[in-house]
Amino acid sequence: MPVDIQPALDFLKCPTPQEWIDEAIKQDNLEILLIDHANNELKAAQNAMSIIRRYGSAPQQRSTSRDIEKDSKHNTFTEKKAASTALNLMYRYTEHFELLNKMSRLAREELRHFEQVLAIIKKRDIPYKPLSASRYAGVLRKHVRTWEPARMVDTLIIGAYIEARSCERFHKLAPYLDDELKKFYLSLLKSEGRHFKDYLALAEGISEESIEERVAFFAEVEREAVESVDEEFRFHSGVPA
Ligand SMILES: [Fe+2]
Ligand SMILES: [Fe+2]
C-alpha cells in the first residue's frame, strides 16, 4: 500500500528545489549522499537519546539537578525561580513516559536505518570517509529558546521539520535512483512520516500554550535553509551553488 506522505508535504513550506535533485543524481554526489545519509540516521538516533538523557532520570541528570539547586543558593530571586522551574520540569519529564518511550523507540529505529545505509555503502565499496555536516540542522537549532519548557518544545518542532524534510526528499529523489536505492528510500517513508508526527504531537503535549506560532516560525527558517544557496552538497543542503 502506498504511504501517504501528504501530511509531511503540507507541513513543509516548499518542495525540494529541482536543482538539488539534479545535483544529487550526479555520480560523484551519490557517495556523498549515502555517507551523509548514514551520518544523519546516526545523528537522529543520538538526538533522540540526548532528549532521553536531558529529560529522563539518568544519574547524570540527577547531578545536574543538584548543581542547579546548589547554584541557585547564591543567585538572585529570578535565577532561583528559573532554576526551580527547571527542576520541576525535570521531575515532570521523568514522569513523562510517553516522551521517553517514543524517543527510545525512535532511536532504535534510526540506528536500524543507519545499519541499512552502512550495508549499502559497504556493498558498493564506497569508502566511509569523514564528511562535514550540512548547515541545515545548525540553522534551525540556532533559534532554540534557552529556557524550559520552550527549549524542549523548539527541539521537538525542529525534530518534526528534519523528519518531514527527509520524508519529502526521499520521496522526490526515489524515481531518479537505481532500483535498490529507490526501493530502500521508499521503504523509509513510512517511518520518517511517523517520526514527524510523533515529534509534533510530543511538542503539543509538552507546551503550555499553542505551538502554532513556533511551528510557523520554524517553517519559515526551514524554507529559507532549503531555498538558499549552499556551497556544499549534502542530504539536507539548499540550492547548489
Ligand atoms: Fe531514519
Ligand atoms: Fe526519522
PDB file of C-alpha atoms and ligand atoms in Angstrom:
ATOM      1  CA  MET A   1       0.000   0.000   0.000  1.00  0.00           C
ATOM      2  CA  PRO A   2       1.451   3.411  -0.924  1.00  0.00           C
ATOM      3  CA  VAL A   3       2.450   5.559   2.053  1.00  0.00           C
ATOM      4  CA  ASP A   4       0.528   8.809   2.486  1.00  0.00           C
ATOM      5  CA  ILE A   5       3.197  11.456   2.798  1.00  0.00           C
ATOM      6  CA  GLN A   6       0.770  14.339   2.202  1.00  0.00           C
ATOM      7  CA  PRO A   7       0.775  15.437   5.885  1.00  0.00           C
ATOM      8  CA  ALA A   8       4.569  15.842   5.708  1.00  0.00           C
ATOM      9  CA  LEU A   9       4.322  17.749   2.411  1.00  0.00           C
ATOM     10  CA  ASP A  10       1.635  20.030   3.844  1.00  0.00           C
ATOM     11  CA  PHE A  11       3.763  20.678   6.927  1.00  0.00           C
ATOM     12  CA  LEU A  12       6.669  21.975   4.806  1.00  0.00           C
ATOM     13  CA  LYS A  13       6.556  25.438   3.247  1.00  0.00           C
ATOM     14  CA  CYS A  14       8.298  24.449  -0.008  1.00  0.00           C
ATOM     15  CA  PRO A  15       9.279  21.359  -2.009  1.00  0.00           C
ATOM     16  CA  THR A  16      12.912  20.354  -2.522  1.00  0.00           C
ATOM     17  CA  PRO A  17      14.187  22.502  -5.430  1.00  0.00           C
ATOM     18  CA  GLN A  18      14.696  20.553  -8.676  1.00  0.00           C
ATOM     19  CA  GLU A  19      18.288  21.921  -8.799  1.00  0.00           C
ATOM     20  CA  TRP A  20      19.040  19.904  -5.661  1.00  0.00           C
ATOM     21  CA  ILE A  21      17.665  16.713  -7.261  1.00  0.00           C
ATOM     22  CA  ASP A  22      19.755  17.333 -10.418  1.00  0.00           C
ATOM     23  CA  GLU A  23      22.843  17.731  -8.234  1.00  0.00           C
ATOM     24  CA  ALA A  24      22.067  14.657  -6.099  1.00  0.00           C
ATOM     25  CA  ILE A  25      21.894  12.270  -9.052  1.00  0.00           C
ATOM     26  CA  LYS A  26      25.344  13.192 -10.384  1.00  0.00           C
ATOM     27  CA  GLN A  27      27.524  10.099  -9.979  1.00  0.00           C
ATOM     28  CA  ASP A  28      30.140  11.935  -7.868  1.00  0.00           C
ATOM     29  CA  ASN A  29      27.493  13.072  -5.421  1.00  0.00           C
ATOM     30  CA  LEU A  30      25.880   9.695  -4.851  1.00  0.00           C
ATOM     31  CA  GLU A  31      28.712   8.700  -2.493  1.00  0.00           C
ATOM     32  CA  ILE A  32      28.350  11.946  -0.541  1.00  0.00           C
ATOM     33  CA  LEU A  33      24.588  11.451  -0.424  1.00  0.00           C
ATOM     34  CA  LEU A  34      24.912   7.967   1.072  1.00  0.00           C
ATOM     35  CA  ILE A  35      27.629   8.867   3.585  1.00  0.00           C
ATOM     36  CA  ASP A  36      25.729  11.959   4.700  1.00  0.00           C
ATOM     37  CA  HIS A  37      22.534   9.931   4.887  1.00  0.00           C
ATOM     38  CA  ALA A  38      24.245   7.382   7.166  1.00  0.00           C
ATOM     39  CA  ASN A  39      25.548  10.228   9.352  1.00  0.00           C
ATOM     40  CA  ASN A  40      22.067  11.755   9.547  1.00  0.00           C
ATOM     41  CA  GLU A  41      20.480   8.499  10.681  1.00  0.00           C
ATOM     42  CA  LEU A  42      23.107   8.239  13.404  1.00  0.00           C
ATOM     43  CA  LYS A  43      22.545  11.859  14.446  1.00  0.00           C
ATOM     44  CA  ALA A  44      18.773  11.289  14.546  1.00  0.00           C
ATOM     45  CA  ALA A  45      19.365   8.401  16.981  1.00  0.00           C
ATOM     46  CA  GLN A  46      21.799  10.471  19.047  1.00  0.00           C
ATOM     47  CA  ASN A  47      19.367  13.387  19.181  1.00  0.00           C
ATOM     48  CA  ALA A  48      16.595  11.131  20.492  1.00  0.00           C
ATOM     49  CA  MET A  49      18.976   9.703  23.090  1.00  0.00           C
ATOM     50  CA  SER A  50      20.128  13.138  24.186  1.00  0.00           C
ATOM     51  CA  ILE A  51      16.465  14.075  24.782  1.00  0.00           C
ATOM     52  CA  ILE A  52      16.142  10.975  26.971  1.00  0.00           C
ATOM     53  CA  ARG A  53      19.316  11.904  28.859  1.00  0.00           C
ATOM     54  CA  ARG A  54      18.275  15.504  29.363  1.00  0.00           C
ATOM     55  CA  TYR A  55      14.701  14.853  30.421  1.00  0.00           C
ATOM     56  CA  GLY A  56      14.879  11.319  31.752  1.00  0.00           C
ATOM     57  CA  SER A  57      16.062  10.129  35.146  1.00  0.00           C
ATOM     58  CA  ALA A  58      19.600   9.077  34.235  1.00  0.00           C
ATOM     59  CA  PRO A  59      22.103   9.513  37.141  1.00  0.00           C
ATOM     60  CA  GLN A  60      23.855  12.336  35.280  1.00  0.00           C
ATOM     61  CA  GLN A  61      20.559  14.185  35.139  1.00  0.00           C
ATOM     62  CA  ARG A  62      20.126  13.970  38.895  1.00  0.00           C
ATOM     63  CA  SER A  63      23.542  15.508  39.486  1.00  0.00           C
ATOM     64  CA  THR A  64      22.609  18.312  37.076  1.00  0.00           C
ATOM     65  CA  SER A  65      19.525  18.976  39.200  1.00  0.00           C
ATOM     66  CA  ARG A  66      21.664  19.144  42.346  1.00  0.00           C
ATOM     67  CA  ASP A  67      24.045  21.541  40.645  1.00  0.00           C
ATOM     68  CA  ILE A  68      21.185  23.852  39.763  1.00  0.00           C
ATOM     69  CA  GLU A  69      19.919  23.678  43.354  1.00  0.00           C
ATOM     70  CA  LYS A  70      23.382  24.450  44.738  1.00  0.00           C
ATOM     71  CA  ASP A  71      23.997  27.287  42.285  1.00  0.00           C
ATOM     72  CA  SER A  72      20.642  28.854  42.938  1.00  0.00           C
ATOM     73  CA  LYS A  73      21.535  29.461  46.620  1.00  0.00           C
ATOM     74  CA  HIS A  74      23.941  32.161  45.524  1.00  0.00           C
ATOM     75  CA  ASN A  75      21.799  33.698  42.829  1.00  0.00           C
ATOM     76  CA  THR A  76      19.092  36.326  42.608  1.00  0.00           C
ATOM     77  CA  PHE A  77      15.423  35.598  43.152  1.00  0.00           C
ATOM     78  CA  THR A  78      14.694  35.432  39.410  1.00  0.00           C
ATOM     79  CA  GLU A  79      17.516  32.989  38.818  1.00  0.00           C
ATOM     80  CA  LYS A  80      16.360  30.901  41.763  1.00  0.00           C
ATOM     81  CA  LYS A  81      12.888  30.846  40.306  1.00  0.00           C
ATOM     82  CA  ALA A  82      14.249  29.828  36.889  1.00  0.00           C
ATOM     83  CA  ALA A  83      16.316  27.080  38.494  1.00  0.00           C
ATOM     84  CA  SER A  84      13.372  25.726  40.448  1.00  0.00           C
ATOM     85  CA  THR A  85      11.226  25.810  37.282  1.00  0.00           C
ATOM     86  CA  ALA A  86      13.908  23.792  35.509  1.00  0.00           C
ATOM     87  CA  LEU A  87      13.950  21.360  38.430  1.00  0.00           C
ATOM     88  CA  ASN A  88      10.188  20.957  38.361  1.00  0.00           C
ATOM     89  CA  LEU A  89      10.328  20.344  34.635  1.00  0.00           C
ATOM     90  CA  MET A  90      12.984  17.693  35.008  1.00  0.00           C
ATOM     91  CA  TYR A  91      10.875  15.868  37.542  1.00  0.00           C
ATOM     92  CA  ARG A  92       7.815  16.291  35.362  1.00  0.00           C
ATOM     93  CA  TYR A  93       9.598  14.870  32.329  1.00  0.00           C
ATOM     94  CA  THR A  94      10.850  11.999  34.446  1.00  0.00           C
ATOM     95  CA  GLU A  95       7.177  11.153  34.728  1.00  0.00           C
ATOM     96  CA  HIS A  96       6.712  11.749  31.052  1.00  0.00           C
ATOM     97  CA  PHE A  97       6.908   8.171  29.959  1.00  0.00           C
ATOM     98  CA  GLU A  98       5.391   8.767  26.547  1.00  0.00           C
ATOM     99  CA  LEU A  99       8.228  11.106  25.599  1.00  0.00           C
ATOM    100  CA  LEU A 100      10.911   8.746  26.920  1.00  0.00           C
ATOM    101  CA  ASN A 101       9.333   5.698  25.336  1.00  0.00           C
ATOM    102  CA  LYS A 102       8.797   7.342  21.942  1.00  0.00           C
ATOM    103  CA  MET A 103      12.356   8.704  21.878  1.00  0.00           C
ATOM    104  CA  SER A 104      13.768   5.303  22.809  1.00  0.00           C
ATOM    105  CA  ARG A 105      11.837   3.551  20.033  1.00  0.00           C
ATOM    106  CA  LEU A 106      12.780   6.271  17.581  1.00  0.00           C
ATOM    107  CA  ALA A 107      16.478   5.974  18.474  1.00  0.00           C
ATOM    108  CA  ARG A 108      16.366   2.229  17.835  1.00  0.00           C
ATOM    109  CA  GLU A 109      14.614   2.731  14.519  1.00  0.00           C
ATOM    110  CA  GLU A 110      17.144   5.363  13.403  1.00  0.00           C
ATOM    111  CA  LEU A 111      20.021   3.062  14.355  1.00  0.00           C
ATOM    112  CA  ARG A 112      18.414   0.356  12.228  1.00  0.00           C
ATOM    113  CA  HIS A 113      18.286   2.829   9.307  1.00  0.00           C
ATOM    114  CA  PHE A 114      21.948   3.660   9.992  1.00  0.00           C
ATOM    115  CA  GLU A 115      22.835  -0.035   9.684  1.00  0.00           C
ATOM    116  CA  GLN A 116      20.834  -0.313   6.448  1.00  0.00           C
ATOM    117  CA  VAL A 117      22.673   2.626   4.840  1.00  0.00           C
ATOM    118  CA  LEU A 118      26.012   1.242   6.076  1.00  0.00           C
ATOM    119  CA  ALA A 119      25.232  -2.086   4.396  1.00  0.00           C
ATOM    120  CA  ILE A 120      24.588  -0.316   1.071  1.00  0.00           C
ATOM    121  CA  ILE A 121      27.792   1.729   1.438  1.00  0.00           C
ATOM    122  CA  LYS A 122      29.762  -1.464   2.104  1.00  0.00           C
ATOM    123  CA  LYS A 123      28.133  -3.390  -0.746  1.00  0.00           C
ATOM    124  CA  ARG A 124      29.032  -0.608  -3.194  1.00  0.00           C
ATOM    125  CA  ASP A 125      32.637  -0.369  -1.938  1.00  0.00           C
ATOM    126  CA  ILE A 126      32.174   3.278  -1.050  1.00  0.00           C
ATOM    127  CA  PRO A 127      34.828   4.485   1.409  1.00  0.00           C
ATOM    128  CA  TYR A 128      33.009   5.605   4.567  1.00  0.00           C
ATOM    129  CA  LYS A 129      35.076   8.740   4.944  1.00  0.00           C
ATOM    130  CA  PRO A 130      34.513  11.656   7.355  1.00  0.00           C
ATOM    131  CA  LEU A 131      32.186  14.308   5.968  1.00  0.00           C
ATOM    132  CA  SER A 132      31.380  17.709   7.427  1.00  0.00           C
ATOM    133  CA  ALA A 133      27.758  18.256   8.459  1.00  0.00           C
ATOM    134  CA  SER A 134      25.499  20.427   6.332  1.00  0.00           C
ATOM    135  CA  ARG A 135      24.465  23.799   7.724  1.00  0.00           C
ATOM    136  CA  TYR A 136      20.784  22.763   7.771  1.00  0.00           C
ATOM    137  CA  ALA A 137      20.288  21.475  11.345  1.00  0.00           C
ATOM    138  CA  GLY A 138      22.552  24.192  12.754  1.00  0.00           C
ATOM    139  CA  VAL A 139      20.494  26.907  11.061  1.00  0.00           C
ATOM    140  CA  LEU A 140      17.354  25.545  12.742  1.00  0.00           C
ATOM    141  CA  ARG A 141      18.918  24.891  16.173  1.00  0.00           C
ATOM    142  CA  LYS A 142      20.329  28.414  16.352  1.00  0.00           C
ATOM    143  CA  HIS A 143      16.786  29.572  17.163  1.00  0.00           C
ATOM    144  CA  VAL A 144      16.102  27.205  20.060  1.00  0.00           C
ATOM    145  CA  ARG A 145      14.991  29.210  23.102  1.00  0.00           C
ATOM    146  CA  THR A 146      17.150  28.713  26.179  1.00  0.00           C
ATOM    147  CA  TRP A 147      14.525  28.292  28.909  1.00  0.00           C
ATOM    148  CA  GLU A 148      12.202  25.403  29.672  1.00  0.00           C
ATOM    149  CA  PRO A 149       9.800  24.173  28.502  1.00  0.00           C
ATOM    150  CA  ALA A 150      10.400  26.405  25.431  1.00  0.00           C
ATOM    151  CA  ARG A 151      13.743  24.708  24.767  1.00  0.00           C
ATOM    152  CA  MET A 152      12.115  21.299  24.722  1.00  0.00           C
ATOM    153  CA  VAL A 153       9.209  22.459  22.538  1.00  0.00           C
ATOM    154  CA  ASP A 154      11.578  24.020  19.978  1.00  0.00           C
ATOM    155  CA  THR A 155      13.817  20.931  19.950  1.00  0.00           C
ATOM    156  CA  LEU A 156      10.790  18.734  19.205  1.00  0.00           C
ATOM    157  CA  ILE A 157       9.430  21.061  16.472  1.00  0.00           C
ATOM    158  CA  ILE A 158      12.862  21.057  14.798  1.00  0.00           C
ATOM    159  CA  GLY A 159      12.844  17.251  15.021  1.00  0.00           C
ATOM    160  CA  ALA A 160       9.496  17.297  13.205  1.00  0.00           C
ATOM    161  CA  TYR A 161      10.888  19.518  10.433  1.00  0.00           C
ATOM    162  CA  ILE A 162      14.007  17.408   9.914  1.00  0.00           C
ATOM    163  CA  GLU A 163      11.880  14.245   9.687  1.00  0.00           C
ATOM    164  CA  ALA A 164       9.294  15.820   7.356  1.00  0.00           C
ATOM    165  CA  ARG A 165      12.010  17.179   5.029  1.00  0.00           C
ATOM    166  CA  SER A 166      13.791  13.808   4.963  1.00  0.00           C
ATOM    167  CA  CYS A 167      10.498  12.135   4.075  1.00  0.00           C
ATOM    168  CA  GLU A 168       9.789  14.649   1.282  1.00  0.00           C
ATOM    169  CA  ARG A 169      13.341  14.347  -0.082  1.00  0.00           C
ATOM    170  CA  PHE A 170      13.368  10.518  -0.107  1.00  0.00           C
ATOM    171  CA  HIS A 171      10.056  10.614  -1.966  1.00  0.00           C
ATOM    172  CA  LYS A 172      11.122  13.198  -4.545  1.00  0.00           C
ATOM    173  CA  LEU A 173      14.528  11.636  -5.159  1.00  0.00           C
ATOM    174  CA  ALA A 174      13.442   7.978  -5.357  1.00  0.00           C
ATOM    175  CA  PRO A 175      12.272   7.937  -9.026  1.00  0.00           C
ATOM    176  CA  TYR A 176      15.735   9.111 -10.148  1.00  0.00           C
ATOM    177  CA  LEU A 177      17.652   6.363  -8.327  1.00  0.00           C
ATOM    178  CA  ASP A 178      18.662   2.813  -9.227  1.00  0.00           C
ATOM    179  CA  ASP A 179      16.252   0.057  -8.209  1.00  0.00           C
ATOM    180  CA  GLU A 180      17.996  -0.886  -4.970  1.00  0.00           C
ATOM    181  CA  LEU A 181      18.176   2.690  -3.664  1.00  0.00           C
ATOM    182  CA  LYS A 182      14.718   3.540  -4.924  1.00  0.00           C
ATOM    183  CA  LYS A 183      13.241   0.598  -3.023  1.00  0.00           C
ATOM    184  CA  PHE A 184      15.205   1.463   0.107  1.00  0.00           C
ATOM    185  CA  TYR A 185      14.280   5.169   0.077  1.00  0.00           C
ATOM    186  CA  LEU A 186      10.598   4.424  -0.464  1.00  0.00           C
ATOM    187  CA  SER A 187      10.745   1.941   2.413  1.00  0.00           C
ATOM    188  CA  LEU A 188      11.904   4.760   4.720  1.00  0.00           C
ATOM    189  CA  LEU A 189       8.890   6.996   4.003  1.00  0.00           C
ATOM    190  CA  LYS A 190       6.621   5.209   6.427  1.00  0.00           C
ATOM    191  CA  SER A 191       8.859   5.573   9.480  1.00  0.00           C
ATOM    192  CA  GLU A 192      10.102   9.101   8.735  1.00  0.00           C
ATOM    193  CA  GLY A 193       6.491  10.202   8.152  1.00  0.00           C
ATOM    194  CA  ARG A 194       5.545   8.713  11.529  1.00  0.00           C
ATOM    195  CA  HIS A 195       8.551  10.300  13.266  1.00  0.00           C
ATOM    196  CA  PHE A 196       7.488  13.741  12.062  1.00  0.00           C
ATOM    197  CA  LYS A 197       4.020  13.258  13.566  1.00  0.00           C
ATOM    198  CA  ASP A 198       5.449  11.874  16.822  1.00  0.00           C
ATOM    199  CA  TYR A 199       7.741  14.862  17.337  1.00  0.00           C
ATOM    200  CA  LEU A 200       4.908  17.277  16.663  1.00  0.00           C
ATOM    201  CA  ALA A 201       2.470  15.510  18.999  1.00  0.00           C
ATOM    202  CA  LEU A 202       5.084  15.498  21.778  1.00  0.00           C
ATOM    203  CA  ALA A 203       5.739  19.231  21.286  1.00  0.00           C
ATOM    204  CA  GLU A 204       1.990  19.888  21.531  1.00  0.00           C
ATOM    205  CA  GLY A 205       1.700  17.746  24.639  1.00  0.00           C
ATOM    206  CA  ILE A 206       4.555  19.426  26.477  1.00  0.00           C
ATOM    207  CA  SER A 207       3.880  23.038  25.566  1.00  0.00           C
ATOM    208  CA  GLU A 208       1.764  25.043  27.962  1.00  0.00           C
ATOM    209  CA  GLU A 209       0.486  27.178  25.092  1.00  0.00           C
ATOM    210  CA  SER A 210      -0.389  26.709  21.403  1.00  0.00           C
ATOM    211  CA  ILE A 211       2.677  25.768  19.353  1.00  0.00           C
ATOM    212  CA  GLU A 212       1.198  27.236  16.171  1.00  0.00           C
ATOM    213  CA  GLU A 213       3.356  30.349  16.227  1.00  0.00           C
ATOM    214  CA  ARG A 214       6.611  28.415  16.790  1.00  0.00           C
ATOM    215  CA  VAL A 215       5.692  25.932  14.039  1.00  0.00           C
ATOM    216  CA  ALA A 216       5.103  28.827  11.633  1.00  0.00           C
ATOM    217  CA  PHE A 217       8.403  30.406  12.694  1.00  0.00           C
ATOM    218  CA  PHE A 218      10.440  27.241  12.104  1.00  0.00           C
ATOM    219  CA  ALA A 219       8.572  26.585   8.845  1.00  0.00           C
ATOM    220  CA  GLU A 220       9.959  29.864   7.550  1.00  0.00           C
ATOM    221  CA  VAL A 221      13.517  29.208   8.833  1.00  0.00           C
ATOM    222  CA  GLU A 222      13.410  25.747   7.233  1.00  0.00           C
ATOM    223  CA  ARG A 223      12.112  27.079   3.909  1.00  0.00           C
ATOM    224  CA  GLU A 224      14.879  29.677   3.841  1.00  0.00           C
ATOM    225  CA  ALA A 225      17.523  26.965   4.537  1.00  0.00           C
ATOM    226  CA  VAL A 226      16.209  24.781   1.706  1.00  0.00           C
ATOM    227  CA  GLU A 227      15.762  27.548  -0.866  1.00  0.00           C
ATOM    228  CA  SER A 228      19.014  29.418  -0.230  1.00  0.00           C
ATOM    229  CA  VAL A 229      22.318  28.613  -1.903  1.00  0.00           C
ATOM    230  CA  ASP A 230      24.683  26.073  -0.335  1.00  0.00           C
ATOM    231  CA  GLU A 231      28.357  25.719  -1.208  1.00  0.00           C
ATOM    232  CA  GLU A 232      28.473  22.051  -0.242  1.00  0.00           C
ATOM    233  CA  PHE A 233      26.175  19.310  -1.438  1.00  0.00           C
ATOM    234  CA  ARG A 234      24.616  17.294   1.391  1.00  0.00           C
ATOM    235  CA  PHE A 235      21.400  15.365   2.054  1.00  0.00           C
ATOM    236  CA  HIS A 236      19.790  18.462   3.591  1.00  0.00           C
ATOM    237  CA  SER A 237      21.643  21.141   1.625  1.00  0.00           C
ATOM    238  CA  GLY A 238      19.938  24.026  -0.166  1.00  0.00           C
ATOM    239  CA  VAL A 239      20.158  25.054  -3.820  1.00  0.00           C
ATOM    240  CA  PRO A 240      23.589  24.063  -5.236  1.00  0.00           C
ATOM    241  CA  ALA A 241      25.969  26.986  -5.802  1.00  0.00           C
TER     242      ALA A 241
HETATM  243 FE    FE B   1      15.661   7.432   9.785  1.00  0.00          FE
HETATM  244 FE    FE B   2      13.436   9.509  11.391  1.00  0.00          FE
END
